[in-house]
Amino acid sequence: MIKPRALSGFPEYLPAQQLAFNRVLSLIRSTYEAHGFTPIETPSVEHRDVLTAKGADDAEIYALTRLNAGPDERDTDLALHFDLSVPLARYVAQHESQLVFPFQRSQIQKVWRGERPQAGRYREFYQADIDVIGRGSLSLLYDAVLPAVVSDALTRLNIGPFCIRLNNRQVLQGYFESLGLAPVAVPQALRILDRLEKVGIDRVRQDFTTLGVSPDTLTPFLDLVTSNLASDALLSELAGQARNALFDRGVTELHVVLSGLRDLGVPEANFQVDLSIARGLGYYTGTVYETKLLNFPGLGSICSGGRYENLVGHFHTGTFPGVGLSIGVSRFVPALLEAGVLSARTSTTAQVLVTLLQPEHQGESLRLGAELRSQGVSTEVYLEPHRLGQQLRYADRKGFRLAVMVGDTELQAGQVRVKDLQTGEESLLSRAQWALGIWQRLSNAR
């Protein structure tokens, strides 16, 4: 006998937890669609050269082979996608003549990444992406639209206060170039700064010395990075420095994005300019984002992304600037389930359980279930010949709202007995109008 065991880093939920997870996905999906983002789905498997086109770490990519593959198939050309951005770039390049630009796309799928499993980080996980891609050009205001959509989604999830922290890579690149760093050294400087929260300010100062930058030179900027200045005050400080054209352009773009967020009605508490946000991925060129749940700081960023000028460039000669954000659903849902922020009290999608009091009434129970479903009420019919008490315990454990009972007495009287499983109250409804009555009762309780 094989011992049942799950793979580390591949989450698996009990029914109530899975239903809670699905509700999160459903709400995010409906929010994206309410803002006009068109859902797409790309294959889980891509050609290896597609996935590595943007410099992804080969060690994190799962190759795909058959168990009985021949010697010529061992070095497979296929792999599981590790994010949804690279497949999107391939999709746009392949279908650009059939797409309407600006192309507003949403995509909620599993991805696979071969990294060390730990709290909030898995080898198999869901991402919920939105991107807007233009052809030739793309308005900077889309850099405000995307965090506004995410703010709407996180607010609707009702999972506590959050802050979308934003920055502009041009500010950082312009600053580091003004210190005399060669352009080829700037990506390393960005990676050092991006680790600030993980390693602390002293380690960041030390790491910058490896690039030939003295701590004293960095002090004024790092003081701004670690300050608690409000967004407008921080931008005013930056505007006063005027280091070079790239730096100034980044500051100007941050002003535009902040103005757009306010015009879109995003509450001030939900966003903040943060100069420590750098994003390590090399294809980001402008606005960058990271998002924290304020009551769960240990989770790290639950939503990140940014502006890219030509992510499609490896697959097409045209220019397709874009901006994207990804909510890491698998990162925060388990922690919020454990904390009780997300409810996992029910393990059924049905609201009503039709019981079976006597085997000879099985046909009637099935008809009752069909009638309820025709009224739009999700319903399960219990078909095992168990005692009523056992059926009600089953209903209680799964979290049904109502139980329906019909025996000889109810049939003779032309009635249906309904029990509210939350209050314990029972009532009799006319057999002619009972289904509508239950629908109205459930509707009023919402």
GROMACS .gro file of C-alpha atoms in nm:
model
  446
    1MET     CA    1   0.000   0.000   0.000
    2ILE     CA    2   0.133   0.344  -0.097
    3LYS     CA    3   0.137   0.597   0.187
    4PRO     CA    4  -0.068   0.906   0.088
    5ARG     CA    5   0.147   1.215   0.099
    6ALA     CA    6   0.142   1.559  -0.060
    7LEU     CA    7   0.438   1.731  -0.223
    8SER     CA    8   0.599   2.017  -0.031
    9GLY     CA    9   0.520   2.352  -0.189
   10PHE     CA   10   0.206   2.227  -0.367
   11PRO     CA   11  -0.087   2.348  -0.152
   12GLU     CA   12  -0.395   2.138  -0.101
   13TYR     CA   13  -0.706   2.259   0.082
   14LEU     CA   14  -0.994   2.100   0.266
   15PRO     CA   15  -1.338   2.171   0.114
   16ALA     CA   16  -1.423   2.472   0.333
   17GLN     CA   17  -1.081   2.626   0.269
   18GLN     CA   18  -1.108   2.559  -0.105
   19LEU     CA   19  -1.447   2.730  -0.117
   20ALA     CA   20  -1.300   3.034   0.061
   21PHE     CA   21  -1.009   3.036  -0.186
   22ASN     CA   22  -1.252   3.013  -0.478
   23ARG     CA   23  -1.455   3.305  -0.341
   24VAL     CA   24  -1.139   3.519  -0.340
   25LEU     CA   25  -1.063   3.426  -0.700
   26SER     CA   26  -1.423   3.490  -0.803
   27LEU     CA   27  -1.433   3.834  -0.643
   28ILE     CA   28  -1.102   3.938  -0.799
   29ARG     CA   29  -1.220   3.810  -1.137
   30SER     CA   30  -1.549   4.001  -1.116
   31THR     CA   31  -1.364   4.319  -1.014
   32TYR     CA   32  -1.128   4.293  -1.310
   33GLU     CA   33  -1.418   4.240  -1.547
   34ALA     CA   34  -1.613   4.531  -1.393
   35HIS     CA   35  -1.322   4.756  -1.496
   36GLY     CA   36  -1.331   4.627  -1.854
   37PHE     CA   37  -1.042   4.378  -1.847
   38THR     CA   38  -1.093   4.088  -2.087
   39PRO     CA   39  -1.003   3.743  -1.947
   40ILE     CA   40  -0.766   3.522  -2.142
   41GLU     CA   41  -0.599   3.190  -2.068
   42THR     CA   42  -0.269   3.068  -2.209
   43PRO     CA   43  -0.136   2.709  -2.196
   44SER     CA   44   0.039   2.597  -1.879
   45VAL     CA   45   0.323   2.474  -2.100
   46GLU     CA   46   0.541   2.692  -2.322
   47HIS     CA   47   0.853   2.635  -2.527
   48ARG     CA   48   1.163   2.671  -2.314
   49ASP     CA   49   1.312   2.946  -2.530
   50VAL     CA   50   0.991   3.149  -2.482
   51LEU     CA   51   1.013   3.126  -2.102
   52THR     CA   52   1.383   3.211  -2.088
   53ALA     CA   53   1.362   3.499  -2.335
   54LYS     CA   54   1.352   3.758  -2.057
   55GLY     CA   55   1.642   3.614  -1.860
   56ALA     CA   56   1.447   3.395  -1.617
   57ASP     CA   57   1.639   3.171  -1.379
   58ASP     CA   58   1.656   2.828  -1.543
   59ALA     CA   59   1.683   2.666  -1.199
   60GLU     CA   60   1.328   2.781  -1.118
   61ILE     CA   61   1.167   2.647  -1.435
   62TYR     CA   62   1.012   2.300  -1.438
   63ALA     CA   63   1.082   2.110  -1.759
   64LEU     CA   64   0.812   1.878  -1.894
   65THR     CA   65   0.880   1.517  -1.997
   66ARG     CA   66   0.686   1.193  -2.031
   67LEU     CA   67   0.768   0.911  -1.787
   68ASN     CA   68   0.833   0.672  -2.075
   69ALA     CA   69   1.003   0.926  -2.298
   70GLY     CA   70   1.271   0.793  -2.530
   71PRO     CA   71   1.633   0.907  -2.516
   72ASP     CA   72   1.570   1.173  -2.782
   73GLU     CA   73   1.292   1.329  -2.567
   74ARG     CA   74   1.482   1.359  -2.240
   75ASP     CA   75   1.614   1.705  -2.323
   76THR     CA   76   1.265   1.845  -2.365
   77ASP     CA   77   1.185   2.176  -2.529
   78LEU     CA   78   0.875   2.218  -2.310
   79ALA     CA   79   0.839   2.371  -1.964
   80LEU     CA   80   0.569   2.491  -1.721
   81HIS     CA   81   0.524   2.868  -1.713
   82PHE     CA   82   0.669   3.036  -1.403
   83ASP     CA   83   0.464   3.356  -1.439
   84LEU     CA   84   0.197   3.497  -1.669
   85SER     CA   85   0.386   3.797  -1.807
   86VAL     CA   86   0.613   3.613  -2.050
   87PRO     CA   87   0.324   3.404  -2.190
   88LEU     CA   88   0.133   3.731  -2.232
   89ALA     CA   89   0.419   3.878  -2.435
   90ARG     CA   90   0.419   3.572  -2.660
   91TYR     CA   91   0.038   3.588  -2.689
   92VAL     CA   92   0.040   3.955  -2.794
   93ALA     CA   93   0.317   3.901  -3.047
   94GLN     CA   94   0.139   3.602  -3.195
   95HIS     CA   95  -0.210   3.754  -3.214
   96GLU     CA   96  -0.141   4.128  -3.244
   97SER     CA   97  -0.322   4.159  -3.578
   98GLN     CA   98  -0.642   4.026  -3.414
   99LEU     CA   99  -0.624   4.223  -3.088
  100VAL     CA  100  -0.768   4.567  -3.017
  101PHE     CA  101  -0.523   4.810  -2.857
  102PRO     CA  102  -0.489   4.927  -2.588
  103PHE     CA  103  -0.528   4.559  -2.496
  104GLN     CA  104  -0.672   4.528  -2.144
  105ARG     CA  105  -0.633   4.169  -2.032
  106SER     CA  106  -0.690   3.979  -1.709
  107GLN     CA  107  -0.554   3.632  -1.644
  108ILE     CA  108  -0.601   3.415  -1.335
  109GLN     CA  109  -0.410   3.088  -1.353
  110LYS     CA  110  -0.171   2.859  -1.171
  111VAL     CA  111   0.202   2.900  -1.228
  112TRP     CA  112   0.495   2.681  -1.122
  113ARG     CA  113   0.829   2.787  -0.983
  114GLY     CA  114   1.107   2.564  -0.850
  115GLU     CA  115   1.200   2.759  -0.539
  116ARG     CA  116   1.237   2.660  -0.174
  117PRO     CA  117   0.890   2.633  -0.016
  118GLN     CA  118   0.825   2.852   0.288
  119ALA     CA  119   0.540   3.044   0.445
  120GLY     CA  120   0.360   3.233   0.168
  121ARG     CA  121   0.585   3.092  -0.106
  122TYR     CA  122   0.495   2.781  -0.301
  123ARG     CA  123   0.609   2.584  -0.602
  124GLU     CA  124   0.256   2.582  -0.742
  125PHE     CA  125   0.045   2.891  -0.688
  126TYR     CA  126  -0.221   3.118  -0.836
  127GLN     CA  127  -0.156   3.460  -0.983
  128ALA     CA  128  -0.428   3.707  -1.073
  129ASP     CA  129  -0.284   3.942  -1.336
  130ILE     CA  130  -0.407   4.252  -1.513
  131ASP     CA  131  -0.212   4.427  -1.787
  132VAL     CA  132  -0.271   4.701  -2.041
  133ILE     CA  133  -0.055   4.686  -2.352
  134GLY     CA  134  -0.043   4.955  -2.617
  135ARG     CA  135   0.087   4.948  -2.972
  136GLY     CA  136   0.348   5.218  -3.027
  137SER     CA  137   0.253   5.414  -2.715
  138LEU     CA  138   0.050   5.385  -2.394
  139SER     CA  139  -0.088   5.667  -2.177
  140LEU     CA  140   0.085   5.707  -1.842
  141LEU     CA  141  -0.257   5.729  -1.678
  142TYR     CA  142  -0.287   5.351  -1.712
  143ASP     CA  143  -0.017   5.340  -1.444
  144ALA     CA  144  -0.284   5.486  -1.213
  145VAL     CA  145  -0.571   5.273  -1.348
  146LEU     CA  146  -0.413   4.941  -1.252
  147PRO     CA  147  -0.350   5.017  -0.882
  148ALA     CA  148  -0.701   5.166  -0.870
  149VAL     CA  149  -0.841   4.832  -0.991
  150VAL     CA  150  -0.631   4.641  -0.736
  151SER     CA  151  -0.741   4.880  -0.461
  152ASP     CA  152  -1.103   4.811  -0.558
  153ALA     CA  153  -1.044   4.433  -0.549
  154LEU     CA  154  -0.866   4.431  -0.212
  155THR     CA  155  -1.132   4.659  -0.064
  156ARG     CA  156  -1.409   4.428  -0.182
  157LEU     CA  157  -1.225   4.129  -0.032
  158ASN     CA  158  -1.252   4.301   0.307
  159ILE     CA  159  -0.921   4.160   0.432
  160GLY     CA  160  -0.804   4.465   0.626
  161PRO     CA  161  -0.600   4.778   0.554
  162PHE     CA  162  -0.343   4.769   0.276
  163CYS     CA  163  -0.103   5.005   0.104
  164ILE     CA  164   0.003   5.000  -0.262
  165ARG     CA  165   0.357   5.138  -0.254
  166LEU     CA  166   0.481   5.287  -0.578
  167ASN     CA  167   0.798   5.430  -0.719
  168ASN     CA  168   0.954   5.500  -1.059
  169ARG     CA  169   1.262   5.317  -1.182
  170GLN     CA  170   1.375   5.629  -1.372
  171VAL     CA  171   1.412   5.815  -1.042
  172LEU     CA  172   1.642   5.544  -0.909
  173GLN     CA  173   1.831   5.495  -1.235
  174GLY     CA  174   1.880   5.869  -1.279
  175TYR     CA  175   1.999   5.903  -0.920
  176PHE     CA  176   2.253   5.621  -0.943
  177GLU     CA  177   2.383   5.747  -1.278
  178SER     CA  178   2.424   6.092  -1.121
  179LEU     CA  179   2.661   5.930  -0.870
  180GLY     CA  180   2.881   5.819  -1.157
  181LEU     CA  181   2.768   5.458  -1.175
  182ALA     CA  182   2.798   5.310  -1.522
  183PRO     CA  183   2.463   5.205  -1.677
  184VAL     CA  184   2.569   4.838  -1.657
  185ALA     CA  185   2.610   4.873  -1.276
  186VAL     CA  186   2.268   5.031  -1.222
  187PRO     CA  187   2.072   4.700  -1.224
  188GLN     CA  188   2.295   4.573  -0.941
  189ALA     CA  189   2.231   4.897  -0.748
  190LEU     CA  190   1.857   4.848  -0.792
  191ARG     CA  191   1.880   4.490  -0.664
  192ILE     CA  192   2.071   4.606  -0.357
  193LEU     CA  193   1.809   4.871  -0.280
  194ASP     CA  194   1.526   4.624  -0.345
  195ARG     CA  195   1.654   4.408  -0.054
  196LEU     CA  196   1.627   4.693   0.200
  197GLU     CA  197   1.333   4.543   0.391
  198LYS     CA  198   1.494   4.200   0.404
  199VAL     CA  199   1.848   4.293   0.510
  200GLY     CA  200   1.820   4.639   0.670
  201ILE     CA  201   1.976   4.977   0.600
  202ASP     CA  202   2.324   4.893   0.734
  203ARG     CA  203   2.363   4.596   0.501
  204VAL     CA  204   2.242   4.808   0.207
  205ARG     CA  205   2.506   5.073   0.283
  206GLN     CA  206   2.772   4.802   0.300
  207ASP     CA  207   2.662   4.639  -0.026
  208PHE     CA  208   2.677   4.971  -0.209
  209THR     CA  209   3.045   5.001  -0.123
  210THR     CA  210   3.107   4.702  -0.354
  211LEU     CA  211   2.994   4.930  -0.638
  212GLY     CA  212   3.236   5.203  -0.532
  213VAL     CA  213   2.969   5.423  -0.370
  214SER     CA  214   3.065   5.560  -0.028
  215PRO     CA  215   2.806   5.552   0.254
  216ASP     CA  216   2.845   5.928   0.307
  217THR     CA  217   2.748   5.995  -0.054
  218LEU     CA  218   2.434   5.784  -0.016
  219THR     CA  219   2.322   5.924   0.319
  220PRO     CA  220   2.094   6.207   0.196
  221PHE     CA  221   1.914   5.976  -0.046
  222LEU     CA  222   1.885   5.684   0.198
  223ASP     CA  223   1.746   5.926   0.456
  224LEU     CA  224   1.469   6.005   0.209
  225VAL     CA  225   1.419   5.635   0.131
  226THR     CA  226   1.367   5.552   0.499
  227SER     CA  227   1.170   5.865   0.586
  228ASN     CA  228   0.801   5.868   0.668
  229LEU     CA  229   0.728   6.166   0.448
  230ALA     CA  230   0.388   6.180   0.281
  231SER     CA  231   0.387   6.124  -0.095
  232ASP     CA  232   0.358   6.490  -0.196
  233ALA     CA  233   0.624   6.603   0.049
  234LEU     CA  234   0.857   6.331  -0.072
  235LEU     CA  235   0.809   6.432  -0.435
  236SER     CA  236   0.875   6.795  -0.344
  237GLU     CA  237   1.207   6.690  -0.189
  238LEU     CA  238   1.296   6.495  -0.503
  239ALA     CA  239   1.194   6.778  -0.736
  240GLY     CA  240   1.435   7.008  -0.555
  241GLN     CA  241   1.732   6.786  -0.641
  242ALA     CA  242   1.703   6.798  -1.025
  243ARG     CA  243   1.991   6.556  -1.081
  244ASN     CA  244   1.947   6.473  -1.452
  245ALA     CA  245   1.680   6.441  -1.721
  246LEU     CA  246   1.605   6.076  -1.637
  247PHE     CA  247   1.563   6.152  -1.268
  248ASP     CA  248   1.338   6.451  -1.341
  249ARG     CA  249   1.122   6.249  -1.582
  250GLY     CA  250   1.066   5.984  -1.316
  251VAL     CA  251   0.958   6.245  -1.061
  252THR     CA  252   0.720   6.403  -1.314
  253GLU     CA  253   0.567   6.065  -1.394
  254LEU     CA  254   0.509   5.994  -1.025
  255HIS     CA  255   0.319   6.324  -1.001
  256VAL     CA  256   0.097   6.217  -1.294
  257VAL     CA  257   0.027   5.876  -1.139
  258LEU     CA  258  -0.058   6.025  -0.798
  259SER     CA  259  -0.295   6.273  -0.961
  260GLY     CA  260  -0.459   5.991  -1.157
  261LEU     CA  261  -0.508   5.780  -0.844
  262ARG     CA  262  -0.684   6.070  -0.675
  263ASP     CA  263  -0.901   6.139  -0.978
  264LEU     CA  264  -0.999   5.771  -0.977
  265GLY     CA  265  -1.114   5.804  -0.615
  266VAL     CA  266  -0.854   5.578  -0.455
  267PRO     CA  267  -0.835   5.659  -0.081
  268GLU     CA  268  -0.508   5.822   0.026
  269ALA     CA  269  -0.453   5.548   0.284
  270ASN     CA  270  -0.435   5.288   0.007
  271PHE     CA  271  -0.125   5.420  -0.172
  272GLN     CA  272   0.211   5.574  -0.091
  273VAL     CA  273   0.526   5.675  -0.281
  274ASP     CA  274   0.810   5.460  -0.146
  275LEU     CA  275   1.161   5.511  -0.286
  276SER     CA  276   1.274   5.166  -0.165
  277ILE     CA  277   1.052   4.992  -0.422
  278ALA     CA  278   1.284   4.894  -0.706
  279ARG     CA  279   1.161   4.552  -0.835
  280GLY     CA  280   1.451   4.329  -0.931
  281LEU     CA  281   1.321   4.222  -1.272
  282GLY     CA  282   1.511   4.396  -1.549
  283TYR     CA  283   1.223   4.461  -1.787
  284TYR     CA  284   1.057   4.728  -1.569
  285THR     CA  285   1.129   5.077  -1.700
  286GLY     CA  286   0.902   5.322  -1.516
  287THR     CA  287   0.638   5.295  -1.244
  288VAL     CA  288   0.682   4.997  -1.010
  289TYR     CA  289   0.449   4.870  -0.737
  290GLU     CA  290   0.445   4.649  -0.430
  291THR     CA  291   0.152   4.600  -0.195
  292LYS     CA  292   0.138   4.507   0.172
  293LEU     CA  293  -0.142   4.402   0.405
  294LEU     CA  294  -0.076   4.631   0.701
  295ASN     CA  295  -0.201   4.377   0.957
  296PHE     CA  296   0.024   4.105   0.811
  297PRO     CA  297   0.364   4.270   0.746
  298GLY     CA  298   0.542   3.935   0.759
  299LEU     CA  299   0.372   3.826   0.437
  300GLY     CA  300   0.576   4.069   0.229
  301SER     CA  301   0.431   4.198  -0.094
  302ILE     CA  302   0.102   4.037  -0.201
  303CYS     CA  303   0.073   4.233  -0.526
  304SER     CA  304   0.348   4.371  -0.747
  305GLY     CA  305   0.426   4.482  -1.100
  306GLY     CA  306   0.517   4.784  -1.305
  307ARG     CA  307   0.558   4.960  -1.638
  308TYR     CA  308   0.758   4.795  -1.917
  309GLU     CA  309   0.838   4.958  -2.248
  310ASN     CA  310   0.872   4.651  -2.465
  311LEU     CA  311   0.818   4.316  -2.296
  312VAL     CA  312   0.708   4.181  -2.634
  313GLY     CA  313   1.039   4.278  -2.795
  314HIS     CA  314   1.186   3.927  -2.800
  315PHE     CA  315   0.891   3.802  -3.003
  316HIS     CA  316   0.803   4.094  -3.234
  317THR     CA  317   0.976   4.384  -3.408
  318GLY     CA  318   0.701   4.629  -3.309
  319THR     CA  319   0.689   4.838  -2.992
  320PHE     CA  320   0.432   4.735  -2.732
  321PRO     CA  321   0.464   4.934  -2.407
  322GLY     CA  322   0.257   4.809  -2.117
  323VAL     CA  323   0.192   4.811  -1.746
  324GLY     CA  324   0.088   4.518  -1.531
  325LEU     CA  325   0.000   4.417  -1.177
  326SER     CA  326  -0.027   4.070  -1.029
  327ILE     CA  327  -0.207   3.971  -0.709
  328GLY     CA  328  -0.037   3.670  -0.549
  329VAL     CA  329  -0.353   3.502  -0.424
  330SER     CA  330  -0.174   3.194  -0.290
  331ARG     CA  331   0.058   3.415  -0.088
  332PHE     CA  332  -0.204   3.567   0.140
  333VAL     CA  333  -0.507   3.336   0.145
  334PRO     CA  334  -0.357   3.061   0.370
  335ALA     CA  335  -0.240   3.316   0.628
  336LEU     CA  336  -0.577   3.491   0.630
  337LEU     CA  337  -0.761   3.160   0.665
  338GLU     CA  338  -0.544   3.070   0.962
  339ALA     CA  339  -0.606   3.410   1.121
  340GLY     CA  340  -0.983   3.384   1.066
  341VAL     CA  341  -0.991   3.693   0.842
  342LEU     CA  342  -1.130   3.476   0.563
  343SER     CA  343  -1.421   3.253   0.658
  344ALA     CA  344  -1.397   2.877   0.607
  345ARG     CA  345  -1.710   2.777   0.798
  346THR     CA  346  -1.899   2.602   0.519
  347SER     CA  347  -1.790   2.309   0.307
  348THR     CA  348  -2.083   2.310   0.066
  349THR     CA  349  -2.187   2.527  -0.225
  350ALA     CA  350  -2.554   2.448  -0.153
  351GLN     CA  351  -2.777   2.648   0.078
  352VAL     CA  352  -3.045   2.386   0.132
  353LEU     CA  353  -3.037   2.015   0.218
  354VAL     CA  354  -3.346   1.810   0.130
  355THR     CA  355  -3.357   1.522   0.378
  356LEU     CA  356  -3.493   1.173   0.327
  357LEU     CA  357  -3.732   1.072   0.606
  358GLN     CA  358  -3.856   0.749   0.453
  359PRO     CA  359  -3.711   0.546   0.160
  360GLU     CA  360  -4.049   0.537  -0.015
  361HIS     CA  361  -4.040   0.918  -0.043
  362GLN     CA  362  -3.707   0.926  -0.229
  363GLY     CA  363  -3.875   1.034  -0.553
  364GLU     CA  364  -4.047   1.322  -0.374
  365SER     CA  365  -3.715   1.436  -0.224
  366LEU     CA  366  -3.558   1.442  -0.570
  367ARG     CA  367  -3.852   1.644  -0.705
  368LEU     CA  368  -3.821   1.893  -0.419
  369GLY     CA  369  -3.452   1.942  -0.495
  370ALA     CA  370  -3.525   1.999  -0.864
  371GLU     CA  371  -3.797   2.255  -0.782
  372LEU     CA  372  -3.559   2.453  -0.559
  373ARG     CA  373  -3.285   2.455  -0.819
  374SER     CA  374  -3.536   2.580  -1.077
  375GLN     CA  375  -3.586   2.881  -0.847
  376GLY     CA  376  -3.210   2.945  -0.844
  377VAL     CA  377  -3.153   2.795  -0.498
  378SER     CA  378  -2.846   2.570  -0.477
  379THR     CA  379  -2.967   2.244  -0.324
  380GLU     CA  380  -2.835   1.901  -0.227
  381VAL     CA  381  -3.060   1.596  -0.177
  382TYR     CA  382  -2.960   1.344   0.089
  383LEU     CA  383  -3.010   0.992  -0.049
  384GLU     CA  384  -2.871   0.760   0.219
  385PRO     CA  385  -3.129   0.581   0.442
  386HIS     CA  386  -2.996   0.729   0.765
  387ARG     CA  387  -3.186   0.860   1.066
  388LEU     CA  388  -3.294   1.224   1.055
  389GLY     CA  389  -3.059   1.315   1.341
  390GLN     CA  390  -2.763   1.187   1.142
  391GLN     CA  391  -2.877   1.381   0.835
  392LEU     CA  392  -2.909   1.702   1.038
  393ARG     CA  393  -2.562   1.653   1.186
  394TYR     CA  394  -2.435   1.614   0.830
  395ALA     CA  395  -2.611   1.939   0.738
  396ASP     CA  396  -2.465   2.120   1.038
  397ARG     CA  397  -2.110   2.004   0.969
  398LYS     CA  398  -2.125   2.114   0.607
  399GLY     CA  399  -2.288   2.449   0.685
  400PHE     CA  400  -2.626   2.439   0.509
  401ARG     CA  401  -2.865   2.725   0.585
  402LEU     CA  402  -3.192   2.529   0.570
  403ALA     CA  403  -3.306   2.167   0.588
  404VAL     CA  404  -3.624   2.052   0.412
  405MET     CA  405  -3.825   1.758   0.549
  406VAL     CA  406  -4.123   1.578   0.400
  407GLY     CA  407  -4.279   1.271   0.561
  408ASP     CA  408  -4.623   1.110   0.560
  409THR     CA  409  -4.772   1.386   0.778
  410GLU     CA  410  -4.646   1.669   0.554
  411LEU     CA  411  -4.750   1.491   0.234
  412GLN     CA  412  -5.105   1.433   0.362
  413ALA     CA  413  -5.134   1.800   0.464
  414GLY     CA  414  -4.985   1.929   0.135
  415GLN     CA  415  -4.700   2.097   0.322
  416VAL     CA  416  -4.322   2.104   0.350
  417ARG     CA  417  -4.136   2.138   0.683
  418VAL     CA  418  -3.837   2.374   0.678
  419LYS     CA  419  -3.576   2.402   0.955
  420ASP     CA  420  -3.345   2.702   0.990
  421LEU     CA  421  -3.016   2.540   1.085
  422GLN     CA  422  -2.878   2.861   1.234
  423THR     CA  423  -3.166   2.938   1.471
  424GLY     CA  424  -3.323   2.591   1.504
  425GLU     CA  425  -3.668   2.729   1.418
  426GLU     CA  426  -3.906   2.515   1.212
  427SER     CA  427  -4.194   2.626   0.994
  428LEU     CA  428  -4.449   2.472   0.756
  429LEU     CA  429  -4.488   2.598   0.400
  430SER     CA  430  -4.762   2.523   0.150
  431ARG     CA  431  -4.651   2.262  -0.103
  432ALA     CA  432  -4.782   2.487  -0.382
  433GLN     CA  433  -4.567   2.788  -0.288
  434TRP     CA  434  -4.290   2.639  -0.076
  435ALA     CA  435  -4.002   2.678  -0.327
  436LEU     CA  436  -4.075   3.046  -0.382
  437GLY     CA  437  -4.103   3.091  -0.005
  438ILE     CA  438  -3.757   2.944   0.053
  439TRP     CA  439  -3.608   3.158  -0.225
  440GLN     CA  440  -3.756   3.471  -0.066
  441ARG     CA  441  -3.632   3.370   0.280
  442LEU     CA  442  -3.277   3.316   0.158
  443SER     CA  443  -3.285   3.639  -0.044
  444ASN     CA  444  -3.396   3.842   0.260
  445ALA     CA  445  -3.118   3.690   0.470
  446ARG     CA  446  -2.841   3.803   0.234
   0.00000   0.00000   0.00000
